[in-house]
Amino acid sequence: MFSEKHKLAGVTYPQGFKAAGVRAGIKKSGNLDVALIYTEKEAAVAGVFTQNQVAAAPVRVSKIVVDTGCAHAVVANAGCANACTGEQGIRDAEKMADIAAKELNCRQDDVIVASTGVIGVNLPMDKMEAGIKAATKELSTEGSVNAGNAIITTDTYSKSCATEIEIDGKEIRLGAIAKGSGMIMPNMATMLCFITTDIDIEQKLLQEALSEITEFSFNMLTVDGDTSTNDMVIVMANGAAGNKKITEKNADFVKFYTVLKEMCIEITKRIAADGEGATKFLTYNIHGAKSFADAKKVGMAIANSPLMKCAFFGEDPNVGRAICAVGYSQVKINPEKTVIKFGGIPVYSDGLVLKFDADAVKKVMAAKDIVVDIELGLGEVDATVWSCDFSYGYVKINGEYHT
């Protein structure tokens, strides 16, 4: 669905959107570090933010913008999180929006701001101002790639995708760029995700859709169990496609909701697979839970287990670690009813670690993409959690991140 044909178009694939990414010198590496996304036509805006109580300044400022219900732009930087920076951090985040607003001839509260990078460091506002002004001049319908590259930190690549559907006889386009690799745990993960669409939809419905979809996508993602201070996902819908405005949960709403959910899940998977130092992409399917909350707890327990992560890195089918994690998930289970499968091969059942085909399981463990199924036999609810392994690379990246 998300073909290579539109991948590079990203956030500029929908009508009316432009983007840019420039070097402002905020990153020590000298790579692109300031991104700008802009729609001249006012867009309905929706957002979901980190639940970390130590929310960064840009999160606090951008929540206010989302509360207005509309926006024209997103300005984001990498290299400095502007988190734990007190009132100065708030002033700097507001200044980011003010600079962009003056350059784009819109209001300050029309500008979403986002930052990612090292916590506890003030933004170099002279560099930021120069970067925003430069990005404004470089805005184009081909600017999504640079914008995506300007927000990554330890990612090995920028996550981007785009697609289209037909609604009301009009082609509706959606595009996205995202970053996320480490400090990843739901509520939300350490990620920035910006989604654009040219659909015409009531803001309250857009927000409701995004909030609900987040629970089944970004909040089912974990790399290392850490919830960042700066996470956000933003959707802007500028109505440029010209469809009849969606004002109720009708068939058109369901069609849009479905494709937006598929896009968010696709981005979630890419972030998990690109976890810091990751060598394995892990999918945990939880079956037969009494509730979604229970299924998620079980999935997160095993996905966040350092022992399981290390086992997958070492390609060691340590079934005991798996059932141990299920057992401490704080969900009441019946060990005799629980079944665990690695790559479709039963390895635990009836309260026992099974005698499985060692060669077959070895092939499963050697693969890059591994699926683990956990059948609880307690109800009818299923859930999926996405994660990755822990490698030597993860320790090295995070041991050297600040210094």
Coordinates of C-alpha atoms in Angstrom, one line a residue:
M1 CA 0.0 0.0 0.0
F2 CA 2.8 2.4 0.8
S3 CA 4.8 2.0 -2.4
E4 CA 8.2 3.2 -3.2
K5 CA 6.6 5.4 -5.8
H6 CA 5.4 7.9 -3.3
K7 CA 7.9 7.3 -0.5
L8 CA 10.1 10.2 -1.3
A9 CA 7.1 12.6 -1.6
G10 CA 6.3 12.1 2.1
V11 CA 4.6 15.1 3.7
T12 CA 4.5 17.0 0.4
Y13 CA 2.5 14.3 -1.4
P14 CA -0.8 15.8 -0.3
Q15 CA -1.9 18.9 -2.2
G16 CA -0.9 22.3 -0.8
F17 CA 2.0 21.2 1.4
K18 CA 5.6 22.2 1.1
A19 CA 8.6 21.3 3.2
A20 CA 12.3 21.9 3.7
G21 CA 15.3 20.7 5.8
V22 CA 18.4 22.7 6.4
R23 CA 21.7 22.7 8.3
A24 CA 21.7 25.2 11.1
G25 CA 24.6 23.9 13.1
I26 CA 22.6 22.6 16.0
K27 CA 23.7 19.0 15.5
K28 CA 27.4 18.4 16.3
S29 CA 27.6 16.2 13.2
G30 CA 26.8 19.1 10.9
N31 CA 24.0 17.2 9.3
L32 CA 20.5 18.7 8.5
D33 CA 18.9 19.7 11.7
V34 CA 16.0 22.1 11.1
A35 CA 12.8 21.0 9.4
L36 CA 9.8 23.0 8.2
I37 CA 6.4 21.8 6.9
Y38 CA 3.9 24.4 5.6
T39 CA 0.5 24.7 4.1
E40 CA -0.8 28.1 3.0
K41 CA -4.3 26.9 3.3
E42 CA -5.3 26.6 6.9
A43 CA -5.3 23.0 8.2
A44 CA -7.3 21.3 10.9
V45 CA -4.7 20.0 13.3
A46 CA -4.7 17.0 15.8
G47 CA -2.0 15.9 18.1
V48 CA -1.1 13.3 20.7
F49 CA 1.8 13.9 23.1
T50 CA 4.1 12.2 25.5
Q51 CA 2.6 11.2 28.9
N52 CA 5.9 11.8 30.6
Q53 CA 5.3 14.3 33.4
V54 CA 8.5 16.0 32.6
A55 CA 7.2 17.2 29.2
A56 CA 9.6 19.3 27.1
A57 CA 8.9 22.9 26.3
P58 CA 7.9 22.3 22.7
V59 CA 5.4 19.7 23.8
R60 CA 3.8 22.2 26.2
V61 CA 3.7 25.0 23.6
S62 CA 2.4 22.7 20.8
K63 CA -0.5 21.4 23.0
I64 CA -1.8 25.0 23.1
V65 CA -1.6 25.2 19.2
V66 CA -3.5 21.9 18.9
D67 CA -6.2 23.2 21.3
T68 CA -6.9 26.0 18.8
G69 CA -7.9 23.4 16.3
C70 CA -5.9 24.8 13.3
A71 CA -2.4 25.3 12.1
H72 CA -0.3 26.3 9.1
A73 CA 3.1 24.9 9.9
V74 CA 5.4 22.7 11.8
V75 CA 9.0 23.7 12.7
A76 CA 11.2 21.0 14.3
N77 CA 14.9 20.6 15.1
A78 CA 17.2 17.8 16.0
G79 CA 20.3 18.0 18.2
C80 CA 18.7 19.6 21.2
A81 CA 15.5 18.5 23.0
N82 CA 14.8 21.8 24.8
A83 CA 13.7 19.7 27.7
C84 CA 14.3 20.4 31.4
T85 CA 15.2 24.0 30.4
G86 CA 12.7 25.8 32.6
E87 CA 11.0 29.1 31.6
Q88 CA 13.9 29.9 29.2
G89 CA 12.9 26.7 27.3
I90 CA 9.3 27.8 27.0
R91 CA 10.4 31.2 25.8
D92 CA 12.7 29.6 23.2
A93 CA 9.9 27.3 22.0
E94 CA 7.6 30.2 21.6
K95 CA 10.3 32.1 19.8
M96 CA 10.7 29.3 17.3
A97 CA 7.0 29.6 16.5
D98 CA 7.2 33.4 16.4
I99 CA 10.1 33.4 14.0
A100 CA 8.4 30.9 11.7
A101 CA 5.1 32.8 11.9
K102 CA 6.7 36.1 10.8
E103 CA 8.5 34.4 7.9
L104 CA 5.3 32.6 6.8
N105 CA 2.9 35.5 7.4
C106 CA 0.7 33.5 9.9
R107 CA 0.0 33.7 13.6
Q108 CA 2.3 32.3 16.2
D109 CA -0.4 30.0 17.5
D110 CA -0.6 28.5 14.0
V111 CA 2.9 27.0 14.3
I112 CA 3.6 23.6 15.9
V113 CA 7.1 23.3 17.4
A114 CA 9.1 20.2 18.1
S115 CA 12.6 19.3 19.2
T116 CA 14.6 16.2 19.7
G117 CA 18.1 15.5 21.0
V118 CA 20.0 15.9 24.2
I119 CA 17.9 16.8 27.3
G120 CA 18.9 19.7 29.6
V121 CA 20.5 21.9 27.0
N122 CA 19.2 25.3 25.9
L123 CA 18.4 25.9 22.2
P124 CA 21.0 28.0 20.4
M125 CA 18.5 30.5 19.3
D126 CA 20.8 32.4 16.9
K127 CA 21.3 29.2 14.9
M128 CA 17.7 28.3 15.2
E129 CA 16.5 31.6 13.8
A130 CA 18.9 31.4 10.9
G131 CA 17.8 27.8 10.3
I132 CA 14.1 28.7 10.2
K133 CA 14.7 31.6 7.9
A134 CA 16.8 29.4 5.6
A135 CA 14.2 26.7 5.6
T136 CA 11.4 29.2 4.7
K137 CA 13.3 30.2 1.6
E138 CA 13.8 26.5 0.6
L139 CA 10.2 25.4 1.0
S140 CA 9.2 23.2 -1.9
T141 CA 7.0 20.3 -3.0
E142 CA 10.2 18.3 -3.2
G143 CA 11.4 19.1 0.3
S144 CA 10.0 16.2 2.3
V145 CA 13.2 14.1 2.1
N146 CA 15.4 16.9 3.6
A147 CA 12.7 17.6 6.2
G148 CA 12.7 14.0 7.3
N149 CA 16.5 13.8 7.5
A150 CA 16.5 17.0 9.6
I151 CA 14.6 15.4 12.5
I152 CA 16.5 12.1 12.9
T153 CA 19.0 11.5 15.7
T154 CA 20.2 8.0 16.2
D155 CA 18.0 6.7 13.5
T156 CA 19.7 4.9 10.6
Y157 CA 17.2 6.5 8.2
S158 CA 14.2 8.8 8.1
K159 CA 10.8 7.0 8.1
S160 CA 8.6 8.3 5.4
C161 CA 5.6 7.1 3.5
A162 CA 2.6 8.3 1.4
T163 CA -0.5 6.9 -0.1
E164 CA -3.9 7.9 -1.5
I165 CA -7.5 6.8 -1.4
E166 CA -10.7 8.0 -3.1
I167 CA -13.4 9.7 -1.1
D168 CA -16.4 11.5 -2.5
G169 CA -15.0 11.1 -6.0
K170 CA -11.8 12.9 -5.0
E171 CA -8.3 11.6 -4.6
I172 CA -7.3 12.0 -1.0
R173 CA -3.6 11.9 -0.3
L174 CA -1.7 11.3 3.0
G175 CA 2.0 11.6 3.6
A176 CA 4.3 11.3 6.7
I177 CA 7.8 11.7 8.0
A178 CA 8.9 10.3 11.4
K179 CA 11.9 9.7 13.6
G180 CA 12.4 7.3 16.4
S181 CA 15.1 4.8 17.3
G182 CA 15.9 4.9 21.1
M183 CA 14.2 5.9 24.3
I184 CA 11.1 4.2 22.9
M185 CA 8.2 3.2 25.0
P186 CA 4.5 3.8 24.6
N187 CA 2.7 6.9 26.0
M188 CA 4.2 7.8 23.5
A189 CA 7.5 6.5 22.2
T190 CA 10.5 8.9 21.8
M191 CA 9.4 9.9 18.4
L192 CA 8.3 12.8 16.2
C193 CA 5.8 12.0 13.6
F194 CA 4.2 14.5 11.2
I195 CA 1.4 13.4 9.0
T196 CA -0.2 15.6 6.3
T197 CA -3.4 15.1 4.3
D198 CA -5.5 17.1 1.9
I199 CA -8.8 15.7 3.1
D200 CA -11.5 18.1 4.4
I201 CA -12.5 16.8 7.8
E202 CA -13.9 18.4 11.0
Q203 CA -11.1 18.9 13.5
K204 CA -12.8 17.1 16.4
L205 CA -13.2 14.0 14.3
L206 CA -9.6 14.2 13.2
Q207 CA -8.4 14.4 16.8
E208 CA -10.7 11.6 17.9
A209 CA -9.4 9.4 15.1
L210 CA -5.7 10.1 15.9
S211 CA -6.1 9.6 19.6
E212 CA -7.8 6.2 19.1
I213 CA -5.4 5.1 16.4
T214 CA -2.4 5.9 18.6
E215 CA -3.5 3.3 21.1
F216 CA -3.3 0.6 18.5
S217 CA -0.1 1.8 16.8
F218 CA 2.5 4.1 18.5
N219 CA 1.4 3.1 22.0
M220 CA 2.0 -0.6 21.1
L221 CA 5.7 0.1 20.4
T222 CA 8.7 -0.4 22.6
V223 CA 12.5 -0.5 22.0
D224 CA 13.9 -0.1 25.5
G225 CA 11.1 0.8 27.9
D226 CA 11.9 4.5 28.2
T227 CA 9.2 7.1 27.6
S228 CA 10.8 10.3 26.3
T229 CA 10.0 13.9 27.2
N230 CA 9.5 15.2 23.6
D231 CA 7.2 12.7 21.8
M232 CA 4.4 13.9 19.6
V233 CA 2.5 12.9 16.5
I234 CA 0.8 15.6 14.6
V235 CA -1.8 15.4 11.7
M236 CA -2.6 18.4 9.6
A237 CA -5.6 18.2 7.2
N238 CA -5.9 21.3 4.8
G239 CA -8.9 20.2 2.8
A240 CA -7.2 21.0 -0.5
A241 CA -8.6 17.8 -2.1
G242 CA -12.0 19.4 -2.3
N243 CA -14.1 16.5 -0.9
K244 CA -17.4 17.1 0.9
K245 CA -16.3 17.9 4.4
I246 CA -16.5 14.9 6.8
T247 CA -18.5 16.0 9.8
E248 CA -19.8 12.7 11.1
K249 CA -18.6 9.1 11.4
N250 CA -20.0 8.0 8.1
A251 CA -18.5 5.6 5.4
D252 CA -16.1 8.3 4.3
F253 CA -14.8 8.8 7.8
V254 CA -14.3 5.0 8.2
K255 CA -12.4 4.9 4.9
F256 CA -10.1 7.7 6.0
Y257 CA -9.7 6.3 9.5
T258 CA -8.7 2.9 8.1
V259 CA -5.9 4.3 5.9
L260 CA -4.6 6.6 8.7
K261 CA -4.5 3.7 11.0
E262 CA -2.6 1.6 8.4
M263 CA -0.1 4.4 8.0
C264 CA 0.5 4.8 11.7
I265 CA 1.0 1.1 12.1
E266 CA 3.5 1.1 9.2
I267 CA 5.5 3.9 10.8
T268 CA 5.4 2.1 14.2
K269 CA 6.8 -1.1 12.6
R270 CA 9.6 0.9 10.9
I271 CA 10.6 2.6 14.2
A272 CA 10.7 -0.8 16.0
A273 CA 12.8 -2.4 13.2
D274 CA 15.2 0.6 13.3
G275 CA 15.7 0.5 17.1
E276 CA 19.1 1.6 18.3
G277 CA 21.5 -1.2 17.4
A278 CA 18.7 -3.6 16.5
T279 CA 19.4 -6.8 14.6
K280 CA 15.9 -8.3 15.0
F281 CA 12.4 -6.9 14.4
L282 CA 10.0 -8.6 16.8
T283 CA 6.3 -8.9 16.5
Y284 CA 4.4 -10.2 19.6
N285 CA 0.8 -11.3 18.9
I286 CA -1.2 -11.8 22.0
H287 CA -4.4 -13.9 21.5
G288 CA -7.3 -14.8 23.7
A289 CA -7.1 -12.1 26.4
K290 CA -10.0 -10.9 28.5
S291 CA -9.4 -7.3 27.5
F292 CA -7.2 -5.2 25.3
A293 CA -5.5 -3.8 28.4
D294 CA -4.6 -7.3 29.6
A295 CA -3.3 -8.3 26.1
K296 CA -1.1 -5.1 26.0
K297 CA 0.3 -5.8 29.5
V298 CA 1.4 -9.3 28.5
G299 CA 2.9 -8.1 25.2
M300 CA 4.7 -5.3 26.9
A301 CA 6.1 -7.5 29.6
I302 CA 7.8 -9.9 27.2
A303 CA 8.7 -7.2 24.7
N304 CA 10.4 -5.1 27.4
S305 CA 12.2 -8.0 29.0
P306 CA 16.0 -7.4 28.8
L307 CA 16.6 -11.1 29.0
M308 CA 14.3 -11.8 26.1
K309 CA 15.8 -9.0 24.0
C310 CA 19.3 -10.5 24.7
A311 CA 18.1 -14.0 23.9
F312 CA 16.8 -12.9 20.5
F313 CA 20.1 -11.1 19.8
G314 CA 22.0 -14.2 20.7
E315 CA 19.5 -16.3 18.7
D316 CA 18.9 -18.4 21.8
P317 CA 15.4 -19.9 22.1
N318 CA 15.2 -19.4 25.8
V319 CA 11.5 -20.3 26.3
G320 CA 11.8 -20.1 30.1
R321 CA 12.4 -16.3 29.8
A322 CA 9.3 -15.9 27.7
I323 CA 6.9 -17.6 30.0
C324 CA 8.5 -16.0 33.0
A325 CA 7.7 -12.5 31.5
V326 CA 4.1 -13.6 30.7
G327 CA 3.8 -14.7 34.3
Y328 CA 5.0 -11.4 35.9
S329 CA 2.9 -9.2 33.5
Q330 CA 0.4 -8.6 36.4
V331 CA -2.3 -10.2 34.3
K332 CA -4.0 -13.2 35.9
I333 CA -3.2 -16.1 33.5
N334 CA -3.5 -19.9 33.6
P335 CA -0.1 -21.4 32.8
E336 CA -1.7 -24.7 31.7
K337 CA -3.9 -22.8 29.1
T338 CA -1.0 -20.6 27.9
V339 CA 0.7 -21.5 24.6
I340 CA 3.8 -19.8 23.2
K341 CA 5.0 -20.2 19.6
F342 CA 8.2 -18.9 18.1
G343 CA 7.7 -18.5 14.3
G344 CA 4.6 -20.6 14.5
I345 CA 6.4 -23.5 16.3
P346 CA 4.9 -24.4 19.7
V347 CA 7.6 -24.1 22.4
Y348 CA 5.4 -23.9 25.6
S349 CA 2.1 -25.6 26.3
D350 CA 0.2 -27.3 29.2
G351 CA 2.6 -25.7 31.7
L352 CA 5.6 -27.2 30.1
V353 CA 8.5 -26.2 27.9
L354 CA 8.1 -28.5 24.9
K355 CA 10.6 -30.6 23.2
F356 CA 10.7 -28.8 19.9
D357 CA 12.5 -29.3 16.6
A358 CA 15.8 -27.5 17.4
D359 CA 16.8 -27.0 13.8
A360 CA 13.4 -25.5 12.9
V361 CA 13.5 -23.1 15.8
K362 CA 17.1 -22.2 15.0
K363 CA 16.0 -21.0 11.6
V364 CA 13.3 -18.9 13.2
M365 CA 15.8 -17.3 15.6
A366 CA 18.3 -16.6 12.8
A367 CA 15.8 -14.6 10.8
K368 CA 15.7 -10.8 11.1
D369 CA 11.9 -10.7 11.4
I370 CA 10.5 -12.9 14.2
V371 CA 6.9 -13.4 15.2
V372 CA 6.0 -14.7 18.7
D373 CA 2.5 -15.8 19.4
I374 CA 1.2 -16.0 22.9
E375 CA -2.2 -17.7 23.3
L376 CA -3.8 -17.1 26.7
G377 CA -7.0 -19.0 26.3
L378 CA -8.9 -16.6 28.6
G379 CA -11.1 -14.5 26.2
E380 CA -11.6 -13.2 22.7
V381 CA -9.4 -10.1 22.6
D382 CA -6.1 -9.9 20.6
A383 CA -3.3 -7.3 20.5
T384 CA 0.0 -6.8 18.8
V385 CA 3.2 -5.2 20.3
W386 CA 6.2 -4.4 18.1
S387 CA 9.8 -4.3 19.4
C388 CA 13.4 -5.3 18.7
D389 CA 16.4 -7.0 20.4
F390 CA 19.2 -5.6 22.5
S391 CA 22.6 -5.8 20.8
Y392 CA 26.1 -4.6 21.7
G393 CA 25.3 -1.7 19.4
Y394 CA 22.5 -0.5 21.7
V395 CA 24.9 -0.3 24.7
K396 CA 27.5 1.5 22.7
I397 CA 25.1 4.1 21.3
N398 CA 23.6 4.9 24.6
G399 CA 26.9 4.7 26.5
E400 CA 28.4 7.3 24.2
Y401 CA 25.2 9.4 23.4
H402 CA 25.8 12.4 25.6
T403 CA 29.6 12.5 25.6

